[in-house]
Amino acid sequence: MAKLSLTLAVTVLDRTRAILDGTIRPEGIDLNCLPMSVEEIFWRMSKHSEFDVSEMSGTAYMLDRAKADPRFIAVPVFLSRSFRHSGMYVHAGSGIERPEDLVGKRVGAPEYAVTAVTWIRGMLKHEYGIEPSDLHWMIGGQESPGREERAYFVPPAGVTIEPLPPGATLNDMLVKGEIDAMFAPRIPKPFAEGNPAIRRLFPDVQAVEEDYYRRTKIFPIMHILVMKQEIYREHPWVAESLYKAFRRAKEECMQAMYDATAIPCSLPWFVQEIERERRVFGYDLWPYGIEESRPTLEAMVQYHVEQELIPRAIPIEELFATPTVNEFKI
């Protein structure tokens, strides 16, 4: 019997490499793999539904799933996670020393409905009592002018969202002090180059993020694996096949990282860092599946409702293909 041919668009990660190079193949599926940048994948999938299966922004997926006729269904494969305290940058002369100093300030973001910024807004509200309406939002490209929102949403009541001036970028405006702060998933190029005009809001950011996880058990999910709804309706077995393959690829990646004879990294204390992080997170540093990530998924839904990006709370189980919710046991 011929295998089902599907296109797959994901970024090249340690956890996806075995899928992309064909070392691990999902049962019954012949994948045409299209590795590319997240910005290109998200734009082409959100705007044009170009791929059968793809990596997708968490917020873009939530917005789609809240529609009466959603285009996509997810499997609980979380290709990107990141604590976003480290994604908050301020101008050195802004006077911003702590989160509460952000109130009333001009804050830039590449998009209002980008997942990283959704998580930052949720964290600011629940950790520091800062509402989205307390900030003046400036939206546009981080490195290139003219960036647009990928996902359609109705701007929340009371929130001021302003586009950047024509030809402007967030990086340049932050360096010049034309915005006071920037929230972004990508490290600003001037910051990476050591420009003293930009600094992180939290100087000891790893300690802050570790404390946040220990208290909340939230490890923010950024990107989710999704497939077209019509493919799932016609071939429901595809969801579990993809889930098993991606989970195996992740597990083999994690095992290889800890194998002292095959360390894929030049850092001298790489294994010791894995051991340190396991003391924080437990053995599985990068969990797939619903139950392992339920506190994070519950917060994710809550934040999207609170920020008026979706009209109602979606039950966690409705976000994912049914075969991946109730798995078989041996």
CSV table of C-alpha atoms in Angstrom, one decimal:
chain,number,residue,atom,x,y,z
A,1,MET,CA,0.0,0.0,0.0
A,2,ALA,CA,1.3,3.4,-0.9
A,3,LYS,CA,2.1,5.8,1.9
A,4,LEU,CA,0.3,9.0,2.4
A,5,SER,CA,2.3,11.9,1.0
A,6,LEU,CA,2.4,15.0,3.1
A,7,THR,CA,4.4,18.2,3.2
A,8,LEU,CA,6.0,19.2,6.5
A,9,ALA,CA,7.4,22.7,7.2
A,10,VAL,CA,9.5,23.0,10.4
A,11,THR,CA,12.7,24.7,11.6
A,12,VAL,CA,15.9,22.8,11.8
A,13,LEU,CA,16.2,21.9,15.5
A,14,ASP,CA,18.1,19.3,17.5
A,15,ARG,CA,14.6,17.8,18.2
A,16,THR,CA,13.5,17.8,14.5
A,17,ARG,CA,16.7,16.8,12.8
A,18,ALA,CA,16.0,13.0,12.8
A,19,ILE,CA,12.6,13.7,11.1
A,20,LEU,CA,14.1,16.1,8.5
A,21,ASP,CA,16.9,13.8,7.5
A,22,GLY,CA,14.7,10.7,7.4
A,23,THR,CA,16.3,8.8,10.2
A,24,ILE,CA,12.9,8.6,11.9
A,25,ARG,CA,9.9,8.2,9.6
A,26,PRO,CA,6.3,8.4,10.8
A,27,GLU,CA,4.3,5.2,10.2
A,28,GLY,CA,2.4,5.2,6.9
A,29,ILE,CA,3.6,8.7,5.9
A,30,ASP,CA,5.9,9.9,3.2
A,31,LEU,CA,7.1,13.3,4.3
A,32,ASN,CA,8.3,16.0,1.9
A,33,CYS,CA,10.3,18.0,4.4
A,34,LEU,CA,10.7,21.8,3.9
A,35,PRO,CA,13.0,23.3,6.5
A,36,MET,CA,12.9,27.0,6.7
A,37,SER,CA,12.8,30.0,9.1
A,38,VAL,CA,9.9,30.3,11.5
A,39,GLU,CA,8.9,33.7,10.1
A,40,GLU,CA,8.4,32.1,6.6
A,41,ILE,CA,6.6,29.0,7.9
A,42,PHE,CA,4.2,31.1,10.0
A,43,TRP,CA,3.4,33.6,7.3
A,44,ARG,CA,2.8,31.0,4.6
A,45,MET,CA,0.8,28.6,6.9
A,46,SER,CA,-1.2,31.3,8.6
A,47,LYS,CA,-1.9,33.4,5.5
A,48,HIS,CA,-2.1,30.7,2.8
A,49,SER,CA,-2.4,27.2,4.5
A,50,GLU,CA,0.4,26.1,2.2
A,51,PHE,CA,1.6,23.0,4.1
A,52,ASP,CA,-0.1,19.8,5.2
A,53,VAL,CA,1.7,19.8,8.5
A,54,SER,CA,3.8,22.6,10.0
A,55,GLU,CA,5.2,24.3,13.0
A,56,MET,CA,2.9,27.1,14.1
A,57,SER,CA,2.9,30.0,16.5
A,58,GLY,CA,1.0,29.2,19.6
A,59,THR,CA,-1.0,32.4,19.5
A,60,ALA,CA,-1.8,32.0,15.8
A,61,TYR,CA,-3.1,28.5,16.5
A,62,MET,CA,-5.2,29.7,19.5
A,63,LEU,CA,-6.8,32.4,17.3
A,64,ASP,CA,-7.6,29.9,14.6
A,65,ARG,CA,-8.9,27.2,17.0
A,66,ALA,CA,-11.3,29.7,18.5
A,67,LYS,CA,-13.1,30.2,15.1
A,68,ALA,CA,-16.3,28.4,14.2
A,69,ASP,CA,-14.5,26.5,11.5
A,70,PRO,CA,-10.8,26.1,12.4
A,71,ARG,CA,-8.4,25.2,9.7
A,72,PHE,CA,-5.9,23.3,11.8
A,73,ILE,CA,-5.7,20.7,14.6
A,74,ALA,CA,-2.6,20.3,16.8
A,75,VAL,CA,-0.7,17.3,18.2
A,76,PRO,CA,1.0,17.9,21.6
A,77,VAL,CA,4.5,18.3,20.1
A,78,PHE,CA,5.9,21.6,21.4
A,79,LEU,CA,8.8,22.5,19.1
A,80,SER,CA,9.7,25.7,20.9
A,81,ARG,CA,9.5,26.7,24.5
A,82,SER,CA,11.1,29.7,26.1
A,83,PHE,CA,10.9,31.7,29.3
A,84,ARG,CA,10.3,35.3,28.1
A,85,HIS,CA,11.8,37.3,30.9
A,86,SER,CA,14.9,37.3,28.8
A,87,GLY,CA,13.0,38.8,25.8
A,88,MET,CA,12.3,42.1,27.6
A,89,TYR,CA,14.8,44.8,26.6
A,90,VAL,CA,14.9,48.5,27.7
A,91,HIS,CA,16.7,51.6,26.6
A,92,ALA,CA,19.5,52.4,29.0
A,93,GLY,CA,18.2,55.9,29.5
A,94,SER,CA,14.6,55.0,29.9
A,95,GLY,CA,14.6,55.0,33.7
A,96,ILE,CA,13.1,51.5,33.7
A,97,GLU,CA,14.7,49.4,36.4
A,98,ARG,CA,11.9,47.1,37.4
A,99,PRO,CA,8.7,45.8,35.6
A,100,GLU,CA,6.4,48.3,37.4
A,101,ASP,CA,8.4,51.1,35.7
A,102,LEU,CA,7.0,50.0,32.3
A,103,VAL,CA,3.6,51.6,33.1
A,104,GLY,CA,2.9,54.4,30.7
A,105,LYS,CA,6.0,53.7,28.6
A,106,ARG,CA,6.3,53.1,24.8
A,107,VAL,CA,6.9,49.4,24.3
A,108,GLY,CA,7.8,48.0,20.9
A,109,ALA,CA,6.9,44.5,19.6
A,110,PRO,CA,7.2,42.8,16.2
A,111,GLU,CA,3.5,41.9,16.4
A,112,TYR,CA,0.9,42.4,19.1
A,113,ALA,CA,-0.4,38.8,18.6
A,114,VAL,CA,3.0,37.1,18.6
A,115,THR,CA,3.2,34.2,21.1
A,116,ALA,CA,6.3,35.5,23.0
A,117,VAL,CA,4.6,38.8,23.6
A,118,THR,CA,1.3,37.1,24.7
A,119,TRP,CA,3.3,35.2,27.3
A,120,ILE,CA,5.1,38.4,28.5
A,121,ARG,CA,1.8,40.2,28.9
A,122,GLY,CA,0.4,37.3,30.9
A,123,MET,CA,3.4,37.2,33.1
A,124,LEU,CA,3.4,41.0,33.7
A,125,LYS,CA,-0.3,40.8,34.7
A,126,HIS,CA,0.0,37.8,37.1
A,127,GLU,CA,3.4,38.5,38.5
A,128,TYR,CA,3.4,42.3,38.7
A,129,GLY,CA,-0.2,43.5,38.3
A,130,ILE,CA,0.5,45.3,34.9
A,131,GLU,CA,-2.3,45.3,32.4
A,132,PRO,CA,-1.7,45.5,28.6
A,133,SER,CA,-3.6,48.8,28.6
A,134,ASP,CA,-1.0,50.2,31.0
A,135,LEU,CA,1.5,50.3,28.1
A,136,HIS,CA,1.6,52.2,24.8
A,137,TRP,CA,2.2,49.5,22.1
A,138,MET,CA,4.4,50.2,19.0
A,139,ILE,CA,4.2,47.4,16.4
A,140,GLY,CA,6.5,46.8,13.5
A,141,GLY,CA,9.6,45.0,12.1
A,142,GLN,CA,12.5,44.3,14.4
A,143,GLU,CA,15.2,44.4,11.8
A,144,SER,CA,13.2,45.2,8.6
A,145,PRO,CA,10.5,47.8,8.2
A,146,GLY,CA,7.0,46.9,7.2
A,147,ARG,CA,6.2,43.8,9.2
A,148,GLU,CA,2.5,43.0,9.5
A,149,GLU,CA,0.4,40.9,11.9
A,150,ARG,CA,0.1,37.3,10.6
A,151,ALA,CA,-3.1,36.5,12.4
A,152,TYR,CA,-6.2,38.6,12.4
A,153,PHE,CA,-7.6,39.8,15.7
A,154,VAL,CA,-9.7,42.6,17.0
A,155,PRO,CA,-7.6,45.0,19.1
A,156,PRO,CA,-8.7,44.7,22.8
A,157,ALA,CA,-10.7,47.5,24.3
A,158,GLY,CA,-8.6,50.2,26.0
A,159,VAL,CA,-5.3,49.0,24.5
A,160,THR,CA,-3.4,51.6,22.4
A,161,ILE,CA,-1.6,49.9,19.4
A,162,GLU,CA,0.3,52.1,17.0
A,163,PRO,CA,2.3,51.1,13.9
A,164,LEU,CA,5.9,52.2,13.6
A,165,PRO,CA,6.6,55.1,11.4
A,166,PRO,CA,7.3,54.2,7.7
A,167,GLY,CA,10.8,52.9,7.3
A,168,ALA,CA,11.4,52.5,11.0
A,169,THR,CA,12.5,49.4,12.9
A,170,LEU,CA,12.3,48.4,16.5
A,171,ASN,CA,16.0,47.9,16.8
A,172,ASP,CA,16.8,51.4,15.6
A,173,MET,CA,14.0,53.1,17.6
A,174,LEU,CA,15.2,51.3,20.8
A,175,VAL,CA,18.8,52.4,20.3
A,176,LYS,CA,17.7,56.0,19.8
A,177,GLY,CA,15.3,56.0,22.7
A,178,GLU,CA,12.3,56.5,20.5
A,179,ILE,CA,10.7,53.6,22.3
A,180,ASP,CA,11.4,52.8,25.9
A,181,ALA,CA,11.3,49.1,25.8
A,182,MET,CA,11.0,46.2,23.4
A,183,PHE,CA,9.5,42.7,23.8
A,184,ALA,CA,10.7,40.3,21.2
A,185,PRO,CA,11.5,36.6,20.7
A,186,ARG,CA,14.7,37.4,18.8
A,187,ILE,CA,17.7,38.9,20.5
A,188,PRO,CA,18.1,42.5,19.1
A,189,LYS,CA,21.1,42.7,16.9
A,190,PRO,CA,22.5,45.9,18.6
A,191,PHE,CA,22.2,44.1,22.0
A,192,ALA,CA,24.1,41.0,20.7
A,193,GLU,CA,26.8,43.4,19.3
A,194,GLY,CA,27.2,45.0,22.8
A,195,ASN,CA,25.5,48.3,22.1
A,196,PRO,CA,25.3,50.0,25.6
A,197,ALA,CA,22.0,51.7,24.7
A,198,ILE,CA,20.1,48.5,25.2
A,199,ARG,CA,20.0,46.2,28.3
A,200,ARG,CA,17.8,43.5,29.5
A,201,LEU,CA,15.1,44.4,32.1
A,202,PHE,CA,16.2,41.6,34.3
A,203,PRO,CA,20.0,41.5,34.7
A,204,ASP,CA,20.1,38.1,36.4
A,205,VAL,CA,17.5,36.7,34.1
A,206,GLN,CA,18.3,33.0,34.5
A,207,ALA,CA,17.7,33.2,38.2
A,208,VAL,CA,14.4,35.1,37.7
A,209,GLU,CA,13.2,32.5,35.2
A,210,GLU,CA,14.2,29.6,37.3
A,211,ASP,CA,12.3,31.0,40.3
A,212,TYR,CA,9.3,31.6,38.1
A,213,TYR,CA,9.3,28.0,37.0
A,214,ARG,CA,9.7,26.6,40.5
A,215,ARG,CA,6.8,28.6,41.7
A,216,THR,CA,4.4,28.2,38.8
A,217,LYS,CA,5.5,25.0,36.9
A,218,ILE,CA,4.9,27.1,33.7
A,219,PHE,CA,7.5,26.5,30.9
A,220,PRO,CA,6.0,28.7,28.2
A,221,ILE,CA,5.1,27.0,24.9
A,222,MET,CA,5.9,29.0,21.8
A,223,HIS,CA,5.4,26.7,18.8
A,224,ILE,CA,3.1,23.7,18.3
A,225,LEU,CA,2.9,21.1,15.5
A,226,VAL,CA,-0.3,21.4,13.6
A,227,MET,CA,-2.0,19.7,10.6
A,228,LYS,CA,-4.8,20.7,8.3
A,229,GLN,CA,-8.2,19.9,9.6
A,230,GLU,CA,-9.3,18.2,6.4
A,231,ILE,CA,-6.4,15.8,6.5
A,232,TYR,CA,-7.2,14.8,10.1
A,233,ARG,CA,-10.9,14.3,9.2
A,234,GLU,CA,-9.9,12.0,6.3
A,235,HIS,CA,-7.0,10.3,7.9
A,236,PRO,CA,-7.3,10.5,11.8
A,237,TRP,CA,-4.5,8.0,12.3
A,238,VAL,CA,-2.0,10.6,11.0
A,239,ALA,CA,-2.1,12.5,14.3
A,240,GLU,CA,-0.8,9.6,16.4
A,241,SER,CA,1.8,8.6,13.7
A,242,LEU,CA,3.2,12.1,13.7
A,243,TYR,CA,3.1,12.3,17.5
A,244,LYS,CA,5.0,9.1,17.9
A,245,ALA,CA,7.7,10.0,15.4
A,246,PHE,CA,8.3,13.5,16.8
A,247,ARG,CA,8.3,12.2,20.4
A,248,ARG,CA,10.9,9.5,19.4
A,249,ALA,CA,13.0,12.1,17.7
A,250,LYS,CA,13.0,14.3,20.8
A,251,GLU,CA,13.8,11.4,23.1
A,252,GLU,CA,16.7,10.2,21.0
A,253,CYS,CA,18.0,13.8,20.9
A,254,MET,CA,17.9,14.2,24.7
A,255,GLN,CA,19.6,10.8,25.2
A,256,ALA,CA,22.4,11.8,22.7
A,257,MET,CA,22.9,15.1,24.5
A,258,TYR,CA,23.6,13.2,27.8
A,259,ASP,CA,25.8,10.6,26.2
A,260,ALA,CA,29.3,11.6,27.2
A,261,THR,CA,30.8,9.8,24.1
A,262,ALA,CA,28.6,11.8,21.7
A,263,ILE,CA,28.2,15.3,23.1
A,264,PRO,CA,27.1,17.5,20.2
A,265,CYS,CA,28.5,20.6,21.8
A,266,SER,CA,31.9,22.2,22.6
A,267,LEU,CA,31.0,23.5,26.0
A,268,PRO,CA,33.2,21.9,28.6
A,269,TRP,CA,30.5,21.4,31.3
A,270,PHE,CA,27.7,20.6,29.0
A,271,VAL,CA,26.7,17.4,30.8
A,272,GLN,CA,26.9,19.1,34.1
A,273,GLU,CA,24.5,21.8,32.8
A,274,ILE,CA,22.0,19.1,31.8
A,275,GLU,CA,22.2,17.6,35.3
A,276,ARG,CA,21.7,21.0,36.9
A,277,GLU,CA,18.6,21.7,34.7
A,278,ARG,CA,17.2,18.2,35.6
A,279,ARG,CA,17.3,19.2,39.2
A,280,VAL,CA,14.9,22.0,38.3
A,281,PHE,CA,12.7,20.5,35.6
A,282,GLY,CA,13.0,16.8,36.3
A,283,TYR,CA,14.4,14.1,34.0
A,284,ASP,CA,12.4,15.1,30.9
A,285,LEU,CA,13.7,18.6,30.1
A,286,TRP,CA,11.4,19.1,27.1
A,287,PRO,CA,8.1,17.3,27.7
A,288,TYR,CA,5.6,16.6,24.9
A,289,GLY,CA,2.0,15.5,25.7
A,290,ILE,CA,-0.8,17.2,27.5
A,291,GLU,CA,-0.5,16.0,31.2
A,292,GLU,CA,3.2,16.9,31.4
A,293,SER,CA,2.4,20.4,30.3
A,294,ARG,CA,-1.1,21.0,31.8
A,295,PRO,CA,-0.1,24.0,34.0
A,296,THR,CA,1.5,25.7,31.0
A,297,LEU,CA,-1.4,24.9,28.6
A,298,GLU,CA,-4.0,26.2,31.2
A,299,ALA,CA,-2.1,29.4,31.6
A,300,MET,CA,-1.8,29.7,27.8
A,301,VAL,CA,-5.5,29.5,27.3
A,302,GLN,CA,-6.2,31.8,30.3
A,303,TYR,CA,-3.9,34.5,29.0
A,304,HIS,CA,-5.4,34.5,25.5
A,305,VAL,CA,-8.9,35.0,27.1
A,306,GLU,CA,-7.8,37.7,29.5
A,307,GLN,CA,-6.1,39.6,26.7
A,308,GLU,CA,-9.3,39.3,24.5
A,309,LEU,CA,-7.5,37.5,21.8
A,310,ILE,CA,-10.0,34.7,21.9
A,311,PRO,CA,-13.6,35.0,23.1
A,312,ARG,CA,-13.8,32.0,25.4
A,313,ALA,CA,-11.7,29.4,27.2
A,314,ILE,CA,-11.0,26.4,25.0
A,315,PRO,CA,-10.8,23.1,26.9
A,316,ILE,CA,-7.3,21.7,26.7
A,317,GLU,CA,-8.5,18.5,25.2
A,318,GLU,CA,-10.2,20.3,22.3
A,319,LEU,CA,-6.9,21.9,21.2
A,320,PHE,CA,-5.4,18.5,20.2
A,321,ALA,CA,-6.3,15.6,18.0
A,322,THR,CA,-8.3,13.0,20.0
A,323,PRO,CA,-5.9,10.1,19.4
A,324,THR,CA,-3.1,12.0,21.0
A,325,VAL,CA,-5.2,12.9,24.1
A,326,ASN,CA,-6.1,9.4,25.1
A,327,GLU,CA,-3.1,7.2,24.2
A,328,PHE,CA,-2.9,3.4,24.3
A,329,LYS,CA,-1.2,1.7,27.2
A,330,ILE,CA,0.7,-1.6,27.4
